Tab-separated table of C-alpha atoms and ligand atoms in Angstrom:
chain	number	residue	atom	x	y	z
A	1	UNK	CA	54.016	-43.215	-69.814
A	2	UNK	CA	51.112	-41.637	-67.640
A	3	UNK	CA	48.449	-39.498	-69.091
A	4	UNK	CA	49.387	-36.976	-66.313
A	5	UNK	CA	52.504	-35.680	-64.309
A	6	UNK	CA	50.868	-33.182	-62.090
A	7	UNK	CA	47.286	-33.056	-60.701
A	8	UNK	CA	45.075	-31.059	-58.402
A	9	UNK	CA	42.379	-32.509	-56.465
A	10	UNK	CA	39.754	-30.077	-54.722
A	11	UNK	CA	38.469	-31.709	-51.818
A	12	UNK	CA	40.360	-33.608	-49.087
A	13	UNK	CA	37.585	-35.921	-48.175
A	14	UNK	CA	37.421	-39.691	-48.651
A	15	UNK	CA	37.541	-39.908	-52.170
A	16	UNK	CA	40.180	-37.079	-52.887
A	17	UNK	CA	42.579	-38.318	-50.185
A	18	UNK	CA	42.522	-41.802	-51.682
A	19	UNK	CA	43.151	-40.382	-55.158
A	20	UNK	CA	45.915	-38.497	-54.027
A	21	UNK	CA	47.438	-41.307	-52.191
A	22	UNK	CA	46.917	-43.590	-55.355
A	23	UNK	CA	48.482	-40.893	-57.681
A	24	UNK	CA	51.394	-40.102	-55.473
A	25	UNK	CA	52.187	-43.684	-55.052
A	26	UNK	CA	52.390	-43.849	-58.892
A	27	UNK	CA	54.829	-40.931	-58.772
A	28	UNK	CA	52.714	-38.596	-60.113
A	29	UNK	CA	52.755	-35.022	-58.234
A	30	UNK	CA	49.478	-34.312	-56.526
A	31	UNK	CA	48.242	-31.155	-54.412
A	32	UNK	CA	44.911	-31.612	-52.663
A	33	UNK	CA	43.209	-28.156	-51.716
A	34	UNK	CA	40.465	-28.950	-48.898
A	35	UNK	CA	38.280	-26.010	-47.397
A	36	UNK	CA	38.291	-27.233	-43.762
A	37	UNK	CA	40.930	-26.919	-41.584
A	38	UNK	CA	43.063	-29.771	-40.170
A	39	UNK	CA	40.716	-29.768	-36.954
A	40	UNK	CA	37.672	-30.190	-38.833
A	41	UNK	CA	34.800	-32.113	-37.271
A	42	UNK	CA	34.540	-35.304	-39.459
A	43	UNK	CA	31.432	-36.756	-38.771
A	44	UNK	CA	30.451	-39.809	-37.004
A	45	UNK	CA	31.021	-43.260	-38.531
A	46	UNK	CA	30.283	-45.260	-41.517
A	47	UNK	CA	30.360	-48.554	-42.982
A	48	UNK	CA	32.896	-50.082	-45.070
A	49	UNK	CA	31.441	-52.575	-47.385
A	50	UNK	CA	34.109	-55.294	-48.710
A	51	UNK	CA	34.149	-53.568	-52.292
A	52	UNK	CA	35.569	-50.417	-50.543
A	53	UNK	CA	38.182	-52.526	-48.313
A	54	UNK	CA	39.129	-54.012	-51.802
A	55	UNK	CA	39.617	-50.452	-53.071
A	56	UNK	CA	41.472	-49.605	-50.199
A	57	UNK	CA	43.828	-52.362	-50.237
A	58	UNK	CA	45.147	-50.916	-53.582
A	59	UNK	CA	46.437	-48.164	-51.754
A	60	UNK	CA	47.741	-50.166	-48.670
A	61	UNK	CA	45.210	-49.061	-45.972
A	62	UNK	CA	42.851	-52.077	-45.875
A	63	UNK	CA	44.495	-53.909	-42.693
A	64	UNK	CA	44.813	-50.437	-40.848
A	65	UNK	CA	41.111	-49.917	-41.618
A	66	UNK	CA	40.367	-53.465	-40.443
A	67	UNK	CA	42.255	-52.895	-37.116
A	68	UNK	CA	40.411	-49.416	-36.303
A	69	UNK	CA	37.108	-50.581	-37.113
A	70	UNK	CA	34.574	-53.184	-36.283
A	71	UNK	CA	34.236	-56.131	-38.838
A	72	UNK	CA	30.653	-57.828	-39.031
A	73	UNK	CA	28.783	-60.109	-41.534
A	74	UNK	CA	24.767	-60.154	-41.680
A	75	UNK	CA	22.630	-57.058	-41.427
A	76	UNK	CA	19.621	-57.595	-39.015
A	77	UNK	CA	16.323	-56.387	-39.101
A	78	UNK	CA	14.346	-55.567	-36.004
A	79	UNK	CA	10.688	-54.379	-35.283
A	80	UNK	CA	10.157	-51.012	-33.613
A	81	UNK	CA	10.325	-52.950	-30.135
A	82	UNK	CA	13.927	-53.994	-30.928
A	83	UNK	CA	13.220	-57.588	-31.519
A	84	UNK	CA	14.956	-59.304	-34.416
A	85	UNK	CA	12.509	-60.269	-36.777
A	86	UNK	CA	14.809	-61.238	-39.876
A	87	UNK	CA	18.449	-60.990	-41.153
A	88	UNK	CA	20.172	-60.414	-44.403
A	89	UNK	CA	23.238	-62.560	-45.105
A	90	UNK	CA	26.443	-61.452	-46.396
A	91	UNK	CA	26.314	-61.235	-50.239
A	92	UNK	CA	28.601	-64.110	-51.954
A	93	UNK	CA	31.137	-62.354	-54.389
A	94	UNK	CA	34.540	-61.389	-55.166
A	95	UNK	CA	35.150	-59.054	-52.404
A	96	UNK	CA	35.853	-61.875	-49.558
A	97	UNK	CA	35.523	-61.543	-45.886
A	98	UNK	CA	34.488	-59.591	-43.814
A	99	UNK	CA	31.752	-58.105	-45.801
A	100	UNK	CA	31.510	-55.146	-43.727
A	101	UNK	CA	33.425	-53.239	-41.566
A	102	UNK	CA	32.361	-50.111	-39.686
A	103	UNK	CA	34.732	-47.327	-38.409
A	104	UNK	CA	34.731	-43.673	-36.985
A	105	UNK	CA	34.681	-41.079	-39.469
A	106	UNK	CA	37.555	-39.248	-37.666
A	107	UNK	CA	39.836	-42.175	-37.842
A	108	UNK	CA	39.094	-43.075	-40.915
A	109	UNK	CA	40.314	-39.577	-42.631
A	110	UNK	CA	43.070	-39.869	-40.239
A	111	UNK	CA	44.079	-42.971	-42.043
A	112	UNK	CA	43.610	-41.709	-45.463
A	113	UNK	CA	45.153	-38.429	-44.512
A	114	UNK	CA	48.559	-40.166	-43.247
A	115	UNK	CA	48.636	-42.421	-46.192
A	116	UNK	CA	48.245	-39.245	-48.838
A	117	UNK	CA	51.046	-37.529	-46.913
A	118	UNK	CA	53.271	-40.536	-46.760
A	119	UNK	CA	52.899	-41.185	-50.273
A	120	UNK	CA	53.885	-37.510	-50.906
A	121	UNK	CA	50.879	-35.777	-51.770
A	122	UNK	CA	50.537	-32.086	-50.752
A	123	UNK	CA	47.589	-30.999	-48.658
A	124	UNK	CA	46.711	-27.487	-48.435
A	125	UNK	CA	43.836	-26.982	-45.810
A	126	UNK	CA	41.796	-23.869	-45.484
A	127	UNK	CA	42.002	-23.581	-49.307
A	128	UNK	CA	40.191	-23.774	-52.410
A	129	UNK	CA	40.501	-22.784	-56.089
A	130	UNK	CA	39.918	-19.228	-56.984
A	131	UNK	CA	40.315	-19.356	-60.871
A	132	UNK	CA	40.795	-22.075	-63.289
A	133	UNK	CA	42.185	-21.292	-66.723
A	134	UNK	CA	42.469	-24.142	-69.307
A	135	UNK	CA	44.132	-24.155	-72.398
A	136	UNK	CA	45.456	-26.811	-74.720
A	137	UNK	CA	48.169	-28.301	-72.590
A	138	UNK	CA	47.449	-27.455	-68.832
A	139	UNK	CA	45.170	-25.828	-66.444
A	140	UNK	CA	46.502	-22.604	-64.643
A	141	UNK	CA	45.068	-22.409	-61.299
A	142	UNK	CA	44.808	-19.570	-58.703
A	143	UNK	CA	43.973	-20.697	-54.921
A	144	UNK	CA	42.179	-18.688	-52.516
A	145	UNK	CA	41.415	-18.892	-48.669
A	146	UNK	CA	38.176	-20.811	-47.718
A	147	UNK	CA	35.962	-18.432	-45.545
A	148	UNK	CA	33.125	-20.576	-45.064
A	149	UNK	CA	30.137	-22.105	-47.068
A	150	UNK	CA	27.954	-19.226	-47.250
A	151	UNK	CA	30.954	-16.477	-48.041
A	152	UNK	CA	33.128	-16.298	-50.995
A	153	UNK	CA	36.547	-17.218	-50.616
A	154	UNK	CA	39.263	-14.544	-50.017
A	155	UNK	CA	41.592	-13.924	-53.057
A	156	UNK	CA	45.126	-14.373	-52.262
A	157	UNK	CA	47.108	-11.124	-53.327
A	158	UNK	CA	50.315	-11.579	-55.109
A	159	UNK	CA	49.403	-15.753	-54.931
A	160	UNK	CA	51.480	-17.447	-57.509
A	161	UNK	CA	49.639	-19.375	-59.965
A	162	UNK	CA	50.049	-23.241	-60.409
A	163	UNK	CA	49.853	-25.394	-63.463
A	164	UNK	CA	48.461	-28.961	-63.547
A	165	UNK	CA	47.777	-31.611	-66.275
A	166	UNK	CA	44.466	-32.312	-64.539
A	167	UNK	CA	42.130	-30.861	-61.860
A	168	UNK	CA	39.634	-33.248	-60.147
A	169	UNK	CA	36.556	-32.090	-57.864
A	170	UNK	CA	36.190	-34.775	-55.227
A	171	UNK	CA	34.645	-31.583	-53.427
A	172	UNK	CA	31.245	-33.387	-52.383
A	173	UNK	CA	27.350	-32.776	-53.167
A	174	UNK	CA	28.043	-28.890	-53.244
A	175	UNK	CA	30.765	-29.209	-55.848
A	176	UNK	CA	32.052	-25.923	-57.221
A	177	UNK	CA	33.926	-27.788	-59.767
A	178	UNK	CA	30.558	-29.421	-60.702
A	179	UNK	CA	29.090	-26.207	-61.191
A	180	UNK	CA	32.209	-24.704	-63.115
A	181	UNK	CA	31.646	-27.479	-65.715
A	182	UNK	CA	27.735	-27.549	-66.006
A	183	UNK	CA	26.495	-24.252	-64.308
A	184	UNK	CA	23.404	-25.205	-62.834
A	185	UNK	CA	22.363	-28.210	-64.740
A	186	UNK	CA	22.601	-30.437	-61.988
A	187	UNK	CA	21.750	-29.523	-58.402
A	188	UNK	CA	21.383	-31.886	-55.432
A	189	UNK	CA	17.667	-32.615	-54.846
A	190	UNK	CA	16.258	-32.848	-51.403
A	191	UNK	CA	14.577	-36.046	-50.662
A	192	UNK	CA	12.141	-35.043	-48.070
A	193	UNK	CA	14.197	-36.972	-45.489
A	194	UNK	CA	16.976	-36.389	-43.175
A	195	UNK	CA	19.562	-38.257	-41.264
A	196	UNK	CA	20.182	-37.793	-37.573
A	197	UNK	CA	23.657	-39.464	-35.756
A	198	UNK	CA	25.072	-39.616	-32.314
A	199	UNK	CA	27.785	-41.947	-30.825
A	200	UNK	CA	26.961	-44.107	-27.781
A	201	UNK	CA	28.443	-46.861	-26.090
A	202	UNK	CA	28.061	-50.268	-28.111
A	203	UNK	CA	26.016	-52.763	-26.155
A	204	UNK	CA	27.973	-56.176	-25.819
A	205	UNK	CA	25.878	-58.089	-28.018
A	206	UNK	CA	25.366	-55.468	-31.086
A	207	UNK	CA	27.861	-56.993	-33.283
A	208	UNK	CA	26.293	-56.219	-36.516
A	209	UNK	CA	24.078	-53.292	-37.963
A	210	UNK	CA	20.361	-53.513	-36.805
A	211	UNK	CA	17.864	-51.485	-38.434
A	212	UNK	CA	14.140	-51.039	-37.679
A	213	UNK	CA	11.405	-48.971	-38.904
A	214	UNK	CA	8.497	-47.382	-37.192
A	215	UNK	CA	6.105	-45.766	-39.643
A	216	UNK	CA	8.353	-43.814	-41.866
A	217	UNK	CA	11.387	-43.445	-39.309
A	218	UNK	CA	14.091	-45.637	-39.714
A	219	UNK	CA	16.640	-46.304	-36.907
A	220	UNK	CA	19.911	-47.977	-37.415
A	221	UNK	CA	22.542	-49.259	-35.147
A	222	UNK	CA	26.052	-49.479	-36.247
A	223	UNK	CA	29.184	-51.000	-34.209
A	224	UNK	CA	32.263	-48.872	-34.793
A	225	UNK	CA	34.460	-50.239	-32.499
A	226	UNK	CA	34.964	-52.356	-29.262
A	227	UNK	CA	33.564	-49.654	-27.211
A	228	UNK	CA	31.281	-47.367	-29.423
A	229	UNK	CA	28.568	-47.494	-31.694
A	230	UNK	CA	26.391	-44.978	-33.826
A	231	UNK	CA	22.757	-44.396	-33.618
A	232	UNK	CA	21.263	-43.098	-36.924
A	233	UNK	CA	17.783	-42.029	-37.684
A	234	UNK	CA	16.236	-41.367	-40.926
A	235	UNK	CA	13.175	-39.248	-40.694
A	236	UNK	CA	10.821	-37.183	-42.874
A	237	UNK	CA	11.411	-33.534	-42.561
A	238	UNK	CA	9.018	-31.560	-45.046
A	239	UNK	CA	10.069	-28.437	-46.310
A	240	UNK	CA	13.871	-29.195	-45.339
A	241	UNK	CA	13.700	-27.184	-42.317
A	242	UNK	CA	16.929	-25.439	-40.683
A	243	UNK	CA	16.458	-26.827	-36.935
A	244	UNK	CA	18.498	-25.093	-34.436
A	245	UNK	CA	21.146	-27.532	-32.753
A	246	UNK	CA	20.032	-26.578	-29.366
A	247	UNK	CA	16.586	-28.333	-30.441
A	248	UNK	CA	18.126	-31.514	-31.672
A	249	UNK	CA	17.878	-33.349	-28.442
A	250	UNK	CA	14.246	-32.640	-28.002
A	251	UNK	CA	13.453	-33.204	-31.820
A	252	UNK	CA	15.275	-36.464	-31.872
A	253	UNK	CA	13.312	-37.857	-28.780
A	254	UNK	CA	10.013	-36.724	-30.459
A	255	UNK	CA	11.042	-38.425	-33.687
A	256	UNK	CA	12.103	-41.800	-31.788
A	257	UNK	CA	9.009	-41.921	-29.636
A	258	UNK	CA	7.573	-45.120	-31.579
A	259	UNK	CA	10.530	-47.019	-30.680
A	260	UNK	CA	10.822	-49.267	-27.647
A	261	UNK	CA	13.166	-52.085	-26.257
A	262	UNK	CA	16.691	-51.100	-26.672
A	263	UNK	CA	15.986	-48.397	-29.165
A	264	UNK	CA	13.656	-46.698	-26.517
A	265	UNK	CA	16.017	-46.908	-23.866
A	266	UNK	CA	18.789	-45.304	-26.385
A	267	UNK	CA	16.500	-42.529	-27.154
A	268	UNK	CA	15.929	-42.049	-23.426
A	269	UNK	CA	19.739	-41.976	-22.764
A	270	UNK	CA	20.326	-39.230	-25.193
A	271	UNK	CA	21.012	-35.833	-23.609
A	272	UNK	CA	22.148	-32.359	-24.507
A	273	UNK	CA	25.604	-33.423	-23.719
A	274	UNK	CA	25.639	-35.493	-26.508
A	275	UNK	CA	27.210	-34.199	-30.035
A	276	UNK	CA	24.231	-35.043	-32.599
A	277	UNK	CA	24.650	-34.470	-36.032
A	278	UNK	CA	21.825	-33.675	-38.527
A	279	UNK	CA	22.261	-33.716	-42.477
A	280	UNK	CA	19.288	-33.390	-45.020
A	281	UNK	CA	19.212	-36.338	-47.472
A	282	UNK	CA	20.042	-35.625	-50.940
A	283	UNK	CA	20.179	-37.179	-54.405
A	284	UNK	CA	22.045	-36.025	-57.405
A	285	UNK	CA	23.353	-38.023	-60.543
A	286	UNK	CA	25.303	-36.348	-63.513
A	287	UNK	CA	24.325	-39.028	-66.174
A	288	UNK	CA	26.850	-37.350	-68.910
A	289	UNK	CA	30.513	-37.559	-68.845
A	290	UNK	CA	32.028	-36.421	-65.479
A	291	UNK	CA	34.779	-34.373	-67.395
A	292	UNK	CA	35.328	-32.024	-69.830
A	293	UNK	CA	39.079	-31.362	-71.183
A	294	UNK	CA	41.267	-31.336	-68.098
A	295	UNK	CA	38.619	-31.070	-65.699
A	296	UNK	CA	36.777	-34.154	-64.040
A	297	UNK	CA	34.257	-34.486	-60.991
A	298	UNK	CA	33.934	-37.706	-58.946
A	299	UNK	CA	32.506	-39.146	-55.692
A	300	UNK	CA	29.555	-37.200	-54.290
A	301	UNK	CA	30.248	-34.286	-56.733
A	302	UNK	CA	29.197	-36.769	-59.548
A	303	UNK	CA	26.603	-39.104	-57.501
A	304	UNK	CA	25.255	-38.708	-54.079
A	305	UNK	CA	22.271	-40.568	-52.655
A	306	UNK	CA	20.801	-41.353	-49.253
A	307	UNK	CA	22.946	-44.206	-47.235
A	308	UNK	CA	20.688	-46.985	-47.719
A	309	UNK	CA	23.190	-49.440	-49.403
A	310	UNK	CA	25.654	-47.644	-47.176
A	311	UNK	CA	27.923	-47.539	-50.581
A	312	UNK	CA	28.267	-43.647	-51.061
A	313	UNK	CA	32.002	-43.488	-49.736
A	314	UNK	CA	32.615	-46.688	-51.331
A	315	UNK	CA	31.697	-45.381	-54.739
A	316	UNK	CA	33.960	-42.488	-54.036
A	317	UNK	CA	36.993	-44.852	-53.265
A	318	UNK	CA	36.021	-47.012	-56.113
A	319	UNK	CA	36.085	-43.811	-58.394
A	320	UNK	CA	39.544	-42.775	-56.953
A	321	UNK	CA	41.506	-45.988	-57.422
A	322	UNK	CA	40.156	-46.848	-60.895
A	323	UNK	CA	40.611	-43.207	-62.054
A	324	UNK	CA	44.589	-43.226	-60.817
A	325	UNK	CA	44.832	-46.758	-62.563
A	326	UNK	CA	43.398	-45.119	-65.972
A	327	UNK	CA	45.706	-42.392	-65.804
A	328	UNK	CA	48.378	-44.558	-65.821
A	329	UNK	CA	47.252	-47.129	-68.327
A	330	UNK	CA	46.425	-44.755	-71.109
A	331	UNK	CA	49.007	-41.957	-72.485
A	332	UNK	CA	46.458	-39.660	-73.555
A	333	UNK	CA	44.286	-38.032	-71.136
A	334	UNK	CA	41.160	-38.009	-73.174
A	335	UNK	CA	41.281	-41.730	-73.540
A	336	UNK	CA	41.809	-42.230	-69.675
A	337	UNK	CA	39.217	-40.167	-68.690
A	338	UNK	CA	36.577	-41.720	-71.197
A	339	UNK	CA	37.723	-45.124	-69.968
A	340	UNK	CA	37.479	-44.375	-66.315
A	341	UNK	CA	33.735	-42.869	-66.928
A	342	UNK	CA	32.632	-45.865	-68.939
A	343	UNK	CA	33.893	-48.257	-66.323
A	344	UNK	CA	32.361	-46.024	-63.242
A	345	UNK	CA	28.922	-44.832	-64.891
A	346	UNK	CA	26.615	-47.884	-64.541
A	347	UNK	CA	27.887	-48.895	-61.134
A	348	UNK	CA	27.975	-45.481	-59.274
A	349	UNK	CA	24.428	-44.456	-61.011
A	350	UNK	CA	22.970	-47.735	-59.786
A	351	UNK	CA	23.929	-47.332	-56.188
A	352	UNK	CA	22.621	-43.559	-56.318
A	353	UNK	CA	19.436	-44.721	-57.869
A	354	UNK	CA	18.587	-47.870	-56.110
A	355	UNK	CA	19.335	-46.152	-52.743
A	356	UNK	CA	16.860	-43.320	-53.373
A	357	UNK	CA	14.385	-46.132	-54.446
A	358	UNK	CA	14.928	-47.939	-51.222
A	359	UNK	CA	14.451	-44.580	-49.064
A	360	UNK	CA	10.957	-44.089	-50.850
A	361	UNK	CA	9.692	-47.793	-50.861
A	362	UNK	CA	10.514	-48.102	-47.162
A	363	UNK	CA	8.627	-44.889	-46.451
A	364	UNK	CA	5.685	-45.530	-48.511
A	365	UNK	CA	6.673	-42.651	-50.990
A	366	UNK	CA	5.349	-43.243	-54.651
A	367	UNK	CA	8.015	-44.738	-56.764
A	368	UNK	CA	8.573	-44.113	-60.595
A	369	UNK	CA	8.356	-46.976	-62.999
A	370	UNK	CA	12.288	-47.320	-62.981
A	371	UNK	CA	12.281	-47.321	-59.266
A	372	UNK	CA	9.723	-50.300	-59.063
A	373	UNK	CA	12.064	-52.269	-61.081
A	374	UNK	CA	15.121	-51.582	-58.721
A	375	UNK	CA	13.064	-52.132	-55.542
A	376	UNK	CA	12.227	-55.743	-56.899
A	377	UNK	CA	15.855	-56.454	-56.540
A	378	UNK	CA	15.746	-55.576	-52.818
A	379	UNK	CA	18.857	-54.857	-50.506
A	380	UNK	CA	19.948	-58.697	-50.981
A	381	UNK	CA	19.826	-58.412	-54.799
A	382	UNK	CA	21.770	-55.072	-54.676
A	383	UNK	CA	24.079	-56.064	-52.611
A	384	UNK	CA	24.553	-59.492	-54.474
A	385	UNK	CA	24.801	-57.424	-57.919
A	386	UNK	CA	27.468	-54.827	-56.046
A	387	UNK	CA	29.493	-57.917	-54.713
A	388	UNK	CA	29.618	-59.950	-57.868
A	389	UNK	CA	30.234	-57.071	-60.287
A	390	UNK	CA	33.877	-55.755	-60.661
A	391	UNK	CA	34.446	-52.068	-59.978
B	401	LIG	C1	24.115	-40.002	-43.145
B	401	LIG	C2	25.049	-40.669	-44.043
B	401	LIG	C3	25.480	-41.895	-43.720
B	401	LIG	C4	26.258	-42.235	-44.751
B	401	LIG	N1	26.969	-43.665	-44.451
B	401	LIG	C5	27.892	-44.303	-45.402
B	401	LIG	C6	28.237	-45.266	-45.157
B	401	LIG	O1	27.781	-46.219	-44.284
B	401	LIG	N2	28.856	-45.987	-46.093
B	401	LIG	C7	29.350	-45.404	-47.360
B	401	LIG	O2	30.119	-45.993	-48.202
B	401	LIG	N3	28.848	-44.122	-47.421
B	401	LIG	C8	28.116	-43.504	-46.682
B	401	LIG	N4	27.524	-42.250	-46.733
B	401	LIG	C9	27.967	-41.487	-48.200
B	401	LIG	C10	29.482	-40.951	-47.787
B	401	LIG	O3	29.672	-40.085	-46.462
B	401	LIG	C11	29.740	-39.860	-49.100
B	401	LIG	O4	29.303	-40.598	-50.262
B	401	LIG	C12	31.307	-39.814	-49.038
B	401	LIG	O5	31.578	-39.197	-47.954
B	401	LIG	C13	31.753	-39.249	-50.367
B	401	LIG	O6	33.023	-39.011	-50.511
B	401	LIG	P1	33.679	-37.605	-51.214
B	401	LIG	O7	35.012	-37.712	-51.374
B	401	LIG	O8	33.276	-37.493	-52.732
B	401	LIG	O9	33.183	-36.308	-50.637
B	401	LIG	P2	33.198	-36.049	-49.149
B	401	LIG	O10	33.825	-37.037	-48.341
B	401	LIG	O11	32.047	-35.160	-48.686
B	401	LIG	O12	34.412	-35.001	-49.110
B	401	LIG	C14	34.433	-33.605	-49.750
B	401	LIG	C15	35.337	-32.654	-49.313
B	401	LIG	O13	35.513	-31.493	-50.133
B	401	LIG	C16	35.705	-30.467	-49.399
B	401	LIG	N5	35.383	-29.444	-50.063
B	401	LIG	C17	34.010	-29.106	-50.454
B	401	LIG	N6	33.809	-28.069	-51.052
B	401	LIG	C18	35.093	-27.566	-51.212
B	401	LIG	C19	35.772	-26.435	-52.074
B	401	LIG	N7	35.013	-25.465	-52.651
B	401	LIG	N8	36.930	-26.335	-51.943
B	401	LIG	C20	37.982	-27.200	-51.138
B	401	LIG	N9	37.507	-28.153	-50.458
B	401	LIG	C21	36.034	-28.393	-50.619
B	401	LIG	C22	34.916	-30.865	-48.059
B	401	LIG	O14	35.276	-29.987	-46.829
B	401	LIG	C23	35.338	-32.073	-47.826
B	401	LIG	O15	36.243	-32.419	-47.127
B	401	LIG	C24	26.757	-41.648	-45.694
B	401	LIG	C25	26.234	-40.548	-45.975
B	401	LIG	C26	25.253	-39.761	-45.103
B	401	LIG	C27	24.746	-38.461	-45.244
């Protein structure tokens, strides 16, 4: 018998929707509370490495993602003049081909949302948890209306309480469930760098991810479908400034000024008409168990890293499908959560720590002794480990 009958997931992002689908497909009743409204802007694009596709196969959406995305094999390294200097072949391992598929984020979210709803999960948008009271055999939850990241939620008058066997916080890097469990013991640490992303037409010969460094600025081109790619930039942003969005085009041009060839042409083609997304890059790892009693955290809420292995969302979907499996395999909740955390901890924290080490290495930032050991592996070594190890 499953360890739970009714679960509340806070956060209907990549991990939360995957978990909701996996649980509902097992006959477990699931509610998802998601802060954003149904029309939320969902970002640009992301790469699904083959381990993510394997996890997505477990909820039946692998083929839909492959059809909607752009599969590719090697990663190609350019110099700042956009000339290829080397390539990283796909890692050999247990997850098969294609080794990568990049996809538009809105499309990916739509696929996951459809799957969750089809499986029978209830998704409540514009909402968040107001209060959770845990007792011996359940968690009593009151919901509130989400009013924004910097304003408190609005308590719903006469709102009925709901009772759950488990509450899971898949509520991202600023997780309020993490705060509920651990107070301020874990706060995301700004890495000193930020990411810029903009969707542009795909040149016909860009059939794989290409990246290039110019001093401490990294540019990445990722094809996401037959017509589009996204241009990503990782730049030093000392002091974590809050740029006005009206300055984005000018700042992006300044930061890309050292690139030439195709990257220079793309820079010159970026205008105020493009939608540019900017995000400070943060690192956070919860090294102790990701649960207390009947409340757990997963995905970015438990481990967030810069995108240097393109594995953050992959770790969230792996967390989700393994949590659903553990809840089904164990009849006692503590045993299920313990088995799940033990299975996930080393792999997810390796991705977070390795990604930060790669960012620091690429940008000439001083490494700790542990990070020196990690960067010895390099991207090929890290990819090989992730491809060979079971999640
Ligand atoms: C620039 C960049 C590029 C990246 N590229 C890749 C890539 O190529 N491949 C890859 O695998 N990963 C990539 N990642 C990482 C990836 O985006 C994250 O790791 C992934 O989205 C984490 O999934 P999640 O479900 O844990 O959190 P999220 O996807 O962030 O979802 C959290 C959800 O919770 C909601 N929420 C937050 N607070 C509350 C609240 N209090 N109440 C209710 N709802 C709430 C949010 O609205 C959101 O929908 C990238 C990240 C960055 C910054």
